[in-house]
Short mmCIF file of C-alpha atoms and ligand atoms in Angstrom, two decimals:
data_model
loop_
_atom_site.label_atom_id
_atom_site.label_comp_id
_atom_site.label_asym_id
_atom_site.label_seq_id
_atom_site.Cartn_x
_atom_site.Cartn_y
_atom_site.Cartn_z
CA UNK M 997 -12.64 3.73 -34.45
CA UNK M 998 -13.42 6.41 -31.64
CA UNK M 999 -16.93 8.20 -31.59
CA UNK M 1000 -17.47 11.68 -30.59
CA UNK M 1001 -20.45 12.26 -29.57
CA UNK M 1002 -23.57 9.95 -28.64
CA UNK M 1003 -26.61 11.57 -29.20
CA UNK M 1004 -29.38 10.71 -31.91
CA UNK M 1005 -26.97 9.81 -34.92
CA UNK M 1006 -23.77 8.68 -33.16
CA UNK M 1007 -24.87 5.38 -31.99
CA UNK M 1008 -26.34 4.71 -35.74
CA UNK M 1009 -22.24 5.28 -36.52
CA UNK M 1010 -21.75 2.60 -34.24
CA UNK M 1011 -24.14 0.12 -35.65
CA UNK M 1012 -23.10 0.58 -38.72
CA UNK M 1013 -19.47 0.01 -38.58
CA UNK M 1014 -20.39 -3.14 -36.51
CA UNK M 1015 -22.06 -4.55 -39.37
CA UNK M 1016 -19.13 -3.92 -41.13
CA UNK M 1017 -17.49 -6.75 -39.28
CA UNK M 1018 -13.39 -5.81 -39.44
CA UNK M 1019 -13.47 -2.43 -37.73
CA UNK M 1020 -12.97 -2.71 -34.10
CA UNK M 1021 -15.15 0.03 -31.95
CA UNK M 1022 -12.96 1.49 -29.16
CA UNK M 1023 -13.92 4.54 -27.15
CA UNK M 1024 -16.56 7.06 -26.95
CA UNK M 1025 -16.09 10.59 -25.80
CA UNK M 1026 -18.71 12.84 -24.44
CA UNK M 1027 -18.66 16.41 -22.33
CA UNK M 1028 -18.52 14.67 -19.18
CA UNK M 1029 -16.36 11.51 -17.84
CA UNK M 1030 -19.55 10.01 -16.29
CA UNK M 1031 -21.94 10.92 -19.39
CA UNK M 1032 -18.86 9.12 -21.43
CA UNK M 1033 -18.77 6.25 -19.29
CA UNK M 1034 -22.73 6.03 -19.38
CA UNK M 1035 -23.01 5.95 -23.04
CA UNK M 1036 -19.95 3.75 -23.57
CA UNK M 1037 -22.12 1.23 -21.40
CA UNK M 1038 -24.98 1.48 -22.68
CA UNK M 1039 -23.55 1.10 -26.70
CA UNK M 1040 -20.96 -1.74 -25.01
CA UNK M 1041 -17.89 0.32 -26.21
CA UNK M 1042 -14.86 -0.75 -23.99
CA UNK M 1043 -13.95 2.88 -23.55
CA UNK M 1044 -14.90 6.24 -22.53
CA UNK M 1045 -13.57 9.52 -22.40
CA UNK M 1046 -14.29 12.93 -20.95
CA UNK M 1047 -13.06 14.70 -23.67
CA UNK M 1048 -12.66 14.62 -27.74
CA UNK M 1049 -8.85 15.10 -27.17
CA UNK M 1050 -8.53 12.94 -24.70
CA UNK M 1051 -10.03 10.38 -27.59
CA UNK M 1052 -8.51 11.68 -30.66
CA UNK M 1053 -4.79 10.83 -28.33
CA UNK M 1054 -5.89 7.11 -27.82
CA UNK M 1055 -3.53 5.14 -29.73
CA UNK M 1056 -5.25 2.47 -30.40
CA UNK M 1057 -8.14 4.97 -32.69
CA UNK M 1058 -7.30 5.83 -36.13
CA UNK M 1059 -10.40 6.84 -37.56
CA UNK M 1060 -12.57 9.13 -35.30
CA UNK M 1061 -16.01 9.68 -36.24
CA UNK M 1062 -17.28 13.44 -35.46
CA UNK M 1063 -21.46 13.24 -34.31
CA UNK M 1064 -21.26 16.39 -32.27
CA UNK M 1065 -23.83 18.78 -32.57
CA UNK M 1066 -22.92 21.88 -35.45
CA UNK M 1067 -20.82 23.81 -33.82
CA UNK M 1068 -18.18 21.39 -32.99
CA UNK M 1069 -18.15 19.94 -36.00
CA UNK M 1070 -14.71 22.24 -36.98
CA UNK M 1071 -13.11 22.22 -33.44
CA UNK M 1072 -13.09 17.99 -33.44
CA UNK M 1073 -12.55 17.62 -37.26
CA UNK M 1074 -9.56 19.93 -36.58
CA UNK M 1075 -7.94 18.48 -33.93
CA UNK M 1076 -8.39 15.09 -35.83
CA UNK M 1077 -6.61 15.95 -38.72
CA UNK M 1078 -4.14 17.81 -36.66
CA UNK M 1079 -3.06 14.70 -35.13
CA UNK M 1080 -3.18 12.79 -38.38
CA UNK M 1081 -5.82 10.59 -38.03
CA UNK M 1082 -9.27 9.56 -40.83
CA UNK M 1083 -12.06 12.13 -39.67
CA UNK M 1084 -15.95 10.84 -40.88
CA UNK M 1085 -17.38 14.13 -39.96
CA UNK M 1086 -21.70 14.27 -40.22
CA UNK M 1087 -23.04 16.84 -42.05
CA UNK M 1088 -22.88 20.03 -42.58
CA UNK M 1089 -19.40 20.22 -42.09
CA UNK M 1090 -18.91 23.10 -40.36
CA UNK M 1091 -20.65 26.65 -39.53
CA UNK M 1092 -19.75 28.46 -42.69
CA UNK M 1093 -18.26 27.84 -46.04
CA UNK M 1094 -15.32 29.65 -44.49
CA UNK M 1095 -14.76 26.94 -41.69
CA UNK M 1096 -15.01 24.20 -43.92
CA UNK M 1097 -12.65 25.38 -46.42
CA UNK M 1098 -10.11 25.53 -43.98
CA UNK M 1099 -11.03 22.04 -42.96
CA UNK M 1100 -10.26 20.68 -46.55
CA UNK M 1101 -7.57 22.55 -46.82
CA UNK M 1102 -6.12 21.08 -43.80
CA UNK M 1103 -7.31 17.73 -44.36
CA UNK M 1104 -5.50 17.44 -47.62
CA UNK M 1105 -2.28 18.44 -46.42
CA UNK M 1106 -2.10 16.05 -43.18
CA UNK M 1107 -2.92 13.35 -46.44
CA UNK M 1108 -6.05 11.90 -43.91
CA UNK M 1109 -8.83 9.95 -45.17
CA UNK M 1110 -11.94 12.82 -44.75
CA UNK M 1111 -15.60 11.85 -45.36
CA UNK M 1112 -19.03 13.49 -44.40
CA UNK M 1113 -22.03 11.15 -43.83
CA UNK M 1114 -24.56 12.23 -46.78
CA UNK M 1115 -26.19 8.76 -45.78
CA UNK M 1116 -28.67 9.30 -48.77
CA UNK M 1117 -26.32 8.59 -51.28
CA UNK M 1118 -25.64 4.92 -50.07
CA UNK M 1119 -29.54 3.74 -50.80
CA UNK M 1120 -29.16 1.19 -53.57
CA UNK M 1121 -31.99 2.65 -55.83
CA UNK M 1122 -30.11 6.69 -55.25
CA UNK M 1123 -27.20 5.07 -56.99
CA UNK M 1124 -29.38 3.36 -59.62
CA UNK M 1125 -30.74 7.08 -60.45
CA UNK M 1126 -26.92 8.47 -60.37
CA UNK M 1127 -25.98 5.67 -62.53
CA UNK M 1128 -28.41 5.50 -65.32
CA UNK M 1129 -27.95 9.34 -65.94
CA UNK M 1130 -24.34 9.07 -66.29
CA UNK M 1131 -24.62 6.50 -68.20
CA UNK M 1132 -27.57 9.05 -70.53
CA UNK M 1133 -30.16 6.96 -70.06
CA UNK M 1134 -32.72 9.17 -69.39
CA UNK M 1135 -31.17 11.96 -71.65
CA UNK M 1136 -29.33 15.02 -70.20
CA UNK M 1137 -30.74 16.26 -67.00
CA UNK M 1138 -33.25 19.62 -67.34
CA UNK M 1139 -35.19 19.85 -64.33
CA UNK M 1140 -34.66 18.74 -60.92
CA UNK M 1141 -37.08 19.28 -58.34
CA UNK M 1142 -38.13 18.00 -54.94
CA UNK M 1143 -38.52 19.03 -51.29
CA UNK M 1144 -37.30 17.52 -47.73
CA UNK M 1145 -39.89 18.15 -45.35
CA UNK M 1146 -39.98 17.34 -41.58
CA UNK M 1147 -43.03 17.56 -39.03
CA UNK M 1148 -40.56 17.50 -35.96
CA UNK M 1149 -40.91 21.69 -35.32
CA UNK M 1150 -44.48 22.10 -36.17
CA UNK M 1151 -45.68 23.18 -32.22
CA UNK M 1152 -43.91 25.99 -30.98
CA UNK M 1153 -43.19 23.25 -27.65
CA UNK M 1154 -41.00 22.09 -30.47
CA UNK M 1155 -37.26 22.67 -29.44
CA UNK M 1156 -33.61 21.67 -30.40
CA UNK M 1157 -30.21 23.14 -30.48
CA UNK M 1158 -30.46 23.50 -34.42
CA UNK M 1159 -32.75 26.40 -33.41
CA UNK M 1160 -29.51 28.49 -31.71
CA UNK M 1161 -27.56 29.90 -34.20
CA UNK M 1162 -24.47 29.59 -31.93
CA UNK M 1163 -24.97 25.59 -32.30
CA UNK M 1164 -26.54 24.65 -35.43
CA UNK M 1165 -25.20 27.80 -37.79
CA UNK M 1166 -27.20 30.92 -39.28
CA UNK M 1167 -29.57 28.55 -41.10
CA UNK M 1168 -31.38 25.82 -39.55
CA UNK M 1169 -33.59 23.78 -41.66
CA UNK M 1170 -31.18 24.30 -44.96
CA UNK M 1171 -28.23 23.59 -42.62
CA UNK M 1172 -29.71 19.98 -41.40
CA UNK M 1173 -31.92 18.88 -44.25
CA UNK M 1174 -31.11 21.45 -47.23
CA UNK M 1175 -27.64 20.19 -47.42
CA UNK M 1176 -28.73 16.77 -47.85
CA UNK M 1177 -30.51 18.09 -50.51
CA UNK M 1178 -28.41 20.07 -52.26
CA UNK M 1179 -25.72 17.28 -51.99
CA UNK M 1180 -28.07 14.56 -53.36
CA UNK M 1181 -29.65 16.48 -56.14
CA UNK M 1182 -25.19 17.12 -57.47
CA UNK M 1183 -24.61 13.51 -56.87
CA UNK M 1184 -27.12 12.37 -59.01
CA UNK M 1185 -27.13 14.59 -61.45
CA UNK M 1186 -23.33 14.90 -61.29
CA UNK M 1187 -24.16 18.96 -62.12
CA UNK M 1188 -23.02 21.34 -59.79
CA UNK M 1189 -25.56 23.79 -58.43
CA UNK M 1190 -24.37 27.50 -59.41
CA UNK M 1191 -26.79 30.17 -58.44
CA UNK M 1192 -29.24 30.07 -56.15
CA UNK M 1193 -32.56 32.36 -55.66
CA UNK M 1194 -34.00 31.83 -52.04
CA UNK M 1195 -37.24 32.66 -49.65
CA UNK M 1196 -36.33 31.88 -46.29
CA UNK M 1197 -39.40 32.15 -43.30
CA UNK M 1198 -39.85 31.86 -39.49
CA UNK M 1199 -43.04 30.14 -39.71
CA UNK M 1200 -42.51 30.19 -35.90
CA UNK M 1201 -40.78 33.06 -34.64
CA UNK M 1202 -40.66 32.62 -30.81
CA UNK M 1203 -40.75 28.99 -28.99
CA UNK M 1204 -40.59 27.71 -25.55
CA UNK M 1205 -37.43 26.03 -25.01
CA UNK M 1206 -37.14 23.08 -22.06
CA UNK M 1207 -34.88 24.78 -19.46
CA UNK M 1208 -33.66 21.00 -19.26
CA UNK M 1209 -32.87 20.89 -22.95
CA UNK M 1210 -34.77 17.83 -25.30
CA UNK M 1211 -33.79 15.74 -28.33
CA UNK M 1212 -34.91 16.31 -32.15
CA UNK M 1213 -37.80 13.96 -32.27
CA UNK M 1214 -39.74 13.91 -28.65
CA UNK M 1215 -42.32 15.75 -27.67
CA UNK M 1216 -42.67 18.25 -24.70
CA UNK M 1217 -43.88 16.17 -21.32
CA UNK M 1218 -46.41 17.63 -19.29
CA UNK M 1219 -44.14 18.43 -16.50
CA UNK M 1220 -41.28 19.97 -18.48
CA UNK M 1221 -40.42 23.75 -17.15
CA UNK M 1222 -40.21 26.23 -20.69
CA UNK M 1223 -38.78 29.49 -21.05
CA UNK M 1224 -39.83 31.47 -24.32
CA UNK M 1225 -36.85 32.27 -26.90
CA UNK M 1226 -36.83 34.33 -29.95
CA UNK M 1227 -35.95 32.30 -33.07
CA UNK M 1228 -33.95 33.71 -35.44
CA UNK M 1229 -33.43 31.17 -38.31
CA UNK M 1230 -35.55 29.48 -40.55
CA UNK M 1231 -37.94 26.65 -40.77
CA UNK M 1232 -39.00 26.88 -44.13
CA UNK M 1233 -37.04 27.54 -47.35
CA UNK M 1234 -37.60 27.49 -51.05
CA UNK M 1235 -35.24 27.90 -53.38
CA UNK M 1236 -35.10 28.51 -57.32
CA UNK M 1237 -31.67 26.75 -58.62
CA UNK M 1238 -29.05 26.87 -61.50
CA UNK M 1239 -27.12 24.06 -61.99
CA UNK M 1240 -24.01 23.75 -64.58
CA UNK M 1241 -25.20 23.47 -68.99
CA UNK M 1242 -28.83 25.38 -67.93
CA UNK M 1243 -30.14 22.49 -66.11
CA UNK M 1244 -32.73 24.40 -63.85
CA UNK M 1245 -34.12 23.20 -60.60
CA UNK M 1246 -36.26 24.29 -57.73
CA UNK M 1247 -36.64 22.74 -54.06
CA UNK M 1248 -38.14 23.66 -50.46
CA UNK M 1249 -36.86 22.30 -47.48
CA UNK M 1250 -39.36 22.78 -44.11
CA UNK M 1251 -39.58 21.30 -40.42
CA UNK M 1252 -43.01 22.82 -39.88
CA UNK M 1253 -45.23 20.31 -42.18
CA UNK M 1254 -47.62 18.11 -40.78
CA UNK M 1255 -47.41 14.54 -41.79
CA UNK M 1256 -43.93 14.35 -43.46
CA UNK M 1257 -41.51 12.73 -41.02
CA UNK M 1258 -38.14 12.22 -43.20
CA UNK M 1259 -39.69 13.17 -46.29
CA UNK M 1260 -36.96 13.64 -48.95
CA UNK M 1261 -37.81 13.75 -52.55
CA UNK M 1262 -35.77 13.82 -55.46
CA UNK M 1263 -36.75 13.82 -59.01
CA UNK M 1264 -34.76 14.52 -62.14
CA UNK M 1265 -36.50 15.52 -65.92
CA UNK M 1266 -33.72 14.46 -68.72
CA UNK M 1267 -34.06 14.40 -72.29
CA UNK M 1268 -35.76 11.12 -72.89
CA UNK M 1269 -36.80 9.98 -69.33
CA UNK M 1270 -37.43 11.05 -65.74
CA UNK M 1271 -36.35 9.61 -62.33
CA UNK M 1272 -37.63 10.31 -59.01
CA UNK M 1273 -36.53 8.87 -55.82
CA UNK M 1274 -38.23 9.46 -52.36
CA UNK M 1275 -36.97 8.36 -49.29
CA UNK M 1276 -40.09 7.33 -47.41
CA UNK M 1277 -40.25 4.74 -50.16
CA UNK M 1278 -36.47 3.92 -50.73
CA UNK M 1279 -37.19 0.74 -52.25
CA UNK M 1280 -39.25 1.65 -55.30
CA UNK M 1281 -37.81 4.21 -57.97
CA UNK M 1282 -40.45 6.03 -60.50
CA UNK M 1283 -39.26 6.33 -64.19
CA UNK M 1284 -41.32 8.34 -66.27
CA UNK M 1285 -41.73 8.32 -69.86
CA UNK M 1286 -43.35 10.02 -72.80
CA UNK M 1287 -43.98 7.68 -75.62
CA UNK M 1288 -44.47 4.36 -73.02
CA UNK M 1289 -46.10 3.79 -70.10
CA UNK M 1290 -44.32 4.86 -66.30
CA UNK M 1291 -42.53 2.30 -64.65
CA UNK M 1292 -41.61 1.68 -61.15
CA UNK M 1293 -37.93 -0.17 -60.48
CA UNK M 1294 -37.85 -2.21 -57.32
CA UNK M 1295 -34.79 -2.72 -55.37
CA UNK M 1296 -33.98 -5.93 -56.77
CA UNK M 1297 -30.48 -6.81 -57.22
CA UNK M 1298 -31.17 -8.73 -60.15
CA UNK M 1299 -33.08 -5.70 -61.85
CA UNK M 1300 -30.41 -3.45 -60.99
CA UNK M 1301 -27.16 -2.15 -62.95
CA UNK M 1302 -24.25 -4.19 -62.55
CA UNK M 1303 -22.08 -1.10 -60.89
CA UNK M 1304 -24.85 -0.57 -58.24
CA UNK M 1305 -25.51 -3.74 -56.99
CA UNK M 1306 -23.65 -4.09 -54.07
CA UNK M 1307 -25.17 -1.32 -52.85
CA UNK M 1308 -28.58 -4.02 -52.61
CA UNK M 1309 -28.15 -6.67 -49.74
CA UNK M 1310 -30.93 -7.95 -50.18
CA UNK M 1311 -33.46 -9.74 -52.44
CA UNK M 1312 -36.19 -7.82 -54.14
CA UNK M 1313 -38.85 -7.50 -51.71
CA UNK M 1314 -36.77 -8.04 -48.96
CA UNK M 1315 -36.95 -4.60 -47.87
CA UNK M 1316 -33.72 -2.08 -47.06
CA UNK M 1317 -33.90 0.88 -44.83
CA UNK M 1318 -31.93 4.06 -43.81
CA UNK M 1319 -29.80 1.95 -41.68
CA UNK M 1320 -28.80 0.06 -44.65
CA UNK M 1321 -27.68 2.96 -47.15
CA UNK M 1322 -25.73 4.58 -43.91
CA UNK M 1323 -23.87 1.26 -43.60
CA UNK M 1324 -22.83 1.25 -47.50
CA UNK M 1325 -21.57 4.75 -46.72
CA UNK M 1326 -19.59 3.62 -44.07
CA UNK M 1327 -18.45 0.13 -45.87
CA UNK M 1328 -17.48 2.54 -48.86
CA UNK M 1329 -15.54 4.58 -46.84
CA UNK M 1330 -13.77 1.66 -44.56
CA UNK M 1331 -13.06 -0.32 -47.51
CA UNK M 1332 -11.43 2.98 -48.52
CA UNK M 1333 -9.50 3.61 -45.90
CA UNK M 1334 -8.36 -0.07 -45.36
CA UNK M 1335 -6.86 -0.07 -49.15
CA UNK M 1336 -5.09 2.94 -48.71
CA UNK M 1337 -6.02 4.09 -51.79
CA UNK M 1338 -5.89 7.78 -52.68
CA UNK M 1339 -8.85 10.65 -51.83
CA UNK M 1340 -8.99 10.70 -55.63
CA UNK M 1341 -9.97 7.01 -56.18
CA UNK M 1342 -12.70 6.99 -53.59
CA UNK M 1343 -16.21 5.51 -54.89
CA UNK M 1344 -18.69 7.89 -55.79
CA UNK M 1345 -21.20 7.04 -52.93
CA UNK M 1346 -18.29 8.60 -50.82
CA UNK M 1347 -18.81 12.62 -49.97
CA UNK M 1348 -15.40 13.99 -49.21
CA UNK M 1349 -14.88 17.06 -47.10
CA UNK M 1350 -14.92 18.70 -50.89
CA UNK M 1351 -18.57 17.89 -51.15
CA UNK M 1352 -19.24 18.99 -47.52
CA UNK M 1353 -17.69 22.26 -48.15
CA UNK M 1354 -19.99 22.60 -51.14
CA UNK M 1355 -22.84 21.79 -49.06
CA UNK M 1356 -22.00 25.02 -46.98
CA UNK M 1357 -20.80 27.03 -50.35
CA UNK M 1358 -24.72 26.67 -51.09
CA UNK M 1359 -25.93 27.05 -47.37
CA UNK M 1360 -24.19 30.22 -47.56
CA UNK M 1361 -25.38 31.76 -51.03
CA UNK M 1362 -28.95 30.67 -49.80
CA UNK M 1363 -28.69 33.05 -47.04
CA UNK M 1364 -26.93 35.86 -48.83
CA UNK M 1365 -29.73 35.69 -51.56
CA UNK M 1366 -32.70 35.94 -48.72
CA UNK M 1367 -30.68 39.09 -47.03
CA UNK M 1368 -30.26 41.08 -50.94
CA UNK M 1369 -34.03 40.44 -51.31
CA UNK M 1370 -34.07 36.91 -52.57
CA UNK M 1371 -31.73 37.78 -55.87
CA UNK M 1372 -30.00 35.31 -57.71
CA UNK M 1373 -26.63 34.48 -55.95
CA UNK M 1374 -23.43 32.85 -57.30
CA UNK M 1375 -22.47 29.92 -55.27
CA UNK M 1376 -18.72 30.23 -54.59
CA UNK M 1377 -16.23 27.98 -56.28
CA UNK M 1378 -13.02 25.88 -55.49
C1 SOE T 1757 -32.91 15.93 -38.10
O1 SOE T 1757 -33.54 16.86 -38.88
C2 SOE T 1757 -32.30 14.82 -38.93
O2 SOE T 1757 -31.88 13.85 -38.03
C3 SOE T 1757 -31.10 15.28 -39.73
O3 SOE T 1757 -30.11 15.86 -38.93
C4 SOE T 1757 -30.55 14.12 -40.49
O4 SOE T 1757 -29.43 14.49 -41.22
C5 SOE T 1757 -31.65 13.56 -41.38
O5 SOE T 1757 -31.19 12.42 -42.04
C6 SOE T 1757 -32.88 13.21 -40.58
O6 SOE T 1757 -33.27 14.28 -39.81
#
């Protein structure tokens, strides 16, 4: 495999697929030959390369892995597919619905493996939740409801390229957490989300941006020179939802809240039982009952259902972590690739460039609803 990109996420690619143990890491590309070579040193990849295309022509790479910052996200997956080669693309998958239309479209026809890391899906106890409600054992879902806030933009010293819509997109904080969302709340439910009804804000409408640029997650240093930008997209969003057979749901997504650091909730209200799932507690999931008492499900193999546990490495108490449900994404997607097995036989833990281009099909009815007025929006369909 080749990596693009080696910022925040891209070296968690790397670590993952190591721990796969029979996929061989061979190159990393940056903007720069020296910031290439740098990186490839410092993750102890034998190569490095200037440039994605000079990467994406390596021979000896036939699965490139896009962690480039928004904006590139359709330029690289392009020029993968383009030359024929498996693209794992991180989320969302491009600008607009638009882009990443054209990006399935494209991938389907070159017949190339294409997947989009919505890491949340490989946590053992996610899969638990997916599996007992398609298997109706918490009833048909009704409600689903939950949030994903972040603290990591609460000072207006707070800066990142997510923040310029000519990087990250038109929306920021649906774009980089909403879509994980979105995505998570259809994969467990397996319901589509139709409509949407959104309230965007710009709980902080002008920042001071390091004239050095920063990465997500650090703080401003004392000596740091800042410039103060406009912002234009949004930091906070709640959103009323319609999924397929009237389930209803509602959800707010925000970087601007004190105290939650990656803190995604999910929780789904079926006809007999409810599920929730949060993140910052990945190892214990809540079922809720009427006519019993509440229960909480560790991650325990052994307490798990058959179909899901592989996704558990570990013994019950033995706790897993985000690094853990990325690399069952990955080993889902490897194992994939290595059988040669169809796009249509992938394992449901797997988001396909399909699900990534319903990601931005919701991104962009979001927006649309805030600019009518926050009306109820169709979200657009294969
Ligand atoms: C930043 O908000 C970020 O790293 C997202 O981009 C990731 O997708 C999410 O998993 C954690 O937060």
């Amino acid at each position: 495999m080749g990596l693009v990109g080696a910022g925040f996420i891209g070296p968690h690619h790397l670590d993952a697929v190591r721990r796969l143990g029979f996929v061989e890491v061979v190159a990393v590309a940056d903007s720069t030959d020296a910031a290439a070579r740098q990186k490839a040193d410092s993750l102890g990849v034998p190569k490095s390369y200037g440039s994605y295309d000079a990467l994406i022509a390596d021979p000896d790479i036939h699965v490139v892995h896009n962690a480039t910052p928004n904006f590139l996200h359709h330029p690289v997956n392009m020029a993968v597919i383009r030359a024929g080669k498996h693209i794992i693309s991180d989320k969302p998958l491009a600008m607009t619905s638009a882009q990443a239309r054209e990006l399935l479209d494209a991938a389907t026809a070159a017949g190339v493996v294409h997947a989009v890391t919505f890491n949340y899906r490989g946590n053992p106890l996610v899969q638990q939740a997916r599996t007992m409600i398609a298997k109706g054992e918490i009833g048909p879902p009704r409600f689903v409801t939950g949030q994903y806030l972040q603290d990591w933009l609460l000072f207006d010293t707070d800066y990142s390229w997510r923040l310029e819509p000519d990087k990250g997109g038109e929306s920021s904080a649906m774009g980089d957490i909403g879509s994980h969302w979105c995505d998570l709340a259809q994969h467990v439910t397996g319901l589509k989300i139709t409509e949407v009804l959104a309230d965007l804000t710009t709980v902080i409408p002008q920042r001071k941006r390091p004239v050095g640029g920063r990465q997500a997650f650090t703080a401003a240093s004392a000596d740091e020179v800042l410039e103060s930008v406009d912002i234009a997209v949004e930091d906070l969003c709640s959103v009323l939802v319609r999924f397929e057979h009237g389930c209803k749901g509602t959800f707010t997504v925000g970087q601007i809240c004190a105290g939650h650091k990656n803190d995604l909730v999910l929780e789904v209200c079926g006809g007999q039982a409810s599920v929730r799932w949060h993140q910052e507690r990945q190892n214990d999931l809540w079922i809720g009952h009427r006519d019993r008492g509440n229960v909480v499900l560790q991650k325990d193999p052994s307490l798990l259902d058959p179909d899901v546990q592989k996704y558990a490495r570990l013994p019950g108490g033995h706790q897993e972590a985000w690094t853990d449900a990325f690399r069952n994404v990955l080993r889902d997607i490897y194992e994939h690739i290595a059988a040669g097995r169809p796009m249509r036989e992938r394992p449901p833990a797997f988001a396909s460039f399909e699900d990534g281009w319903r990601a931005n099909a919701i991104i962009d009815a979001v927006l649309a609803s805030h600019r009518s007025g926050s009306v109820w929006t169709k979200v657009a369909t294969l």
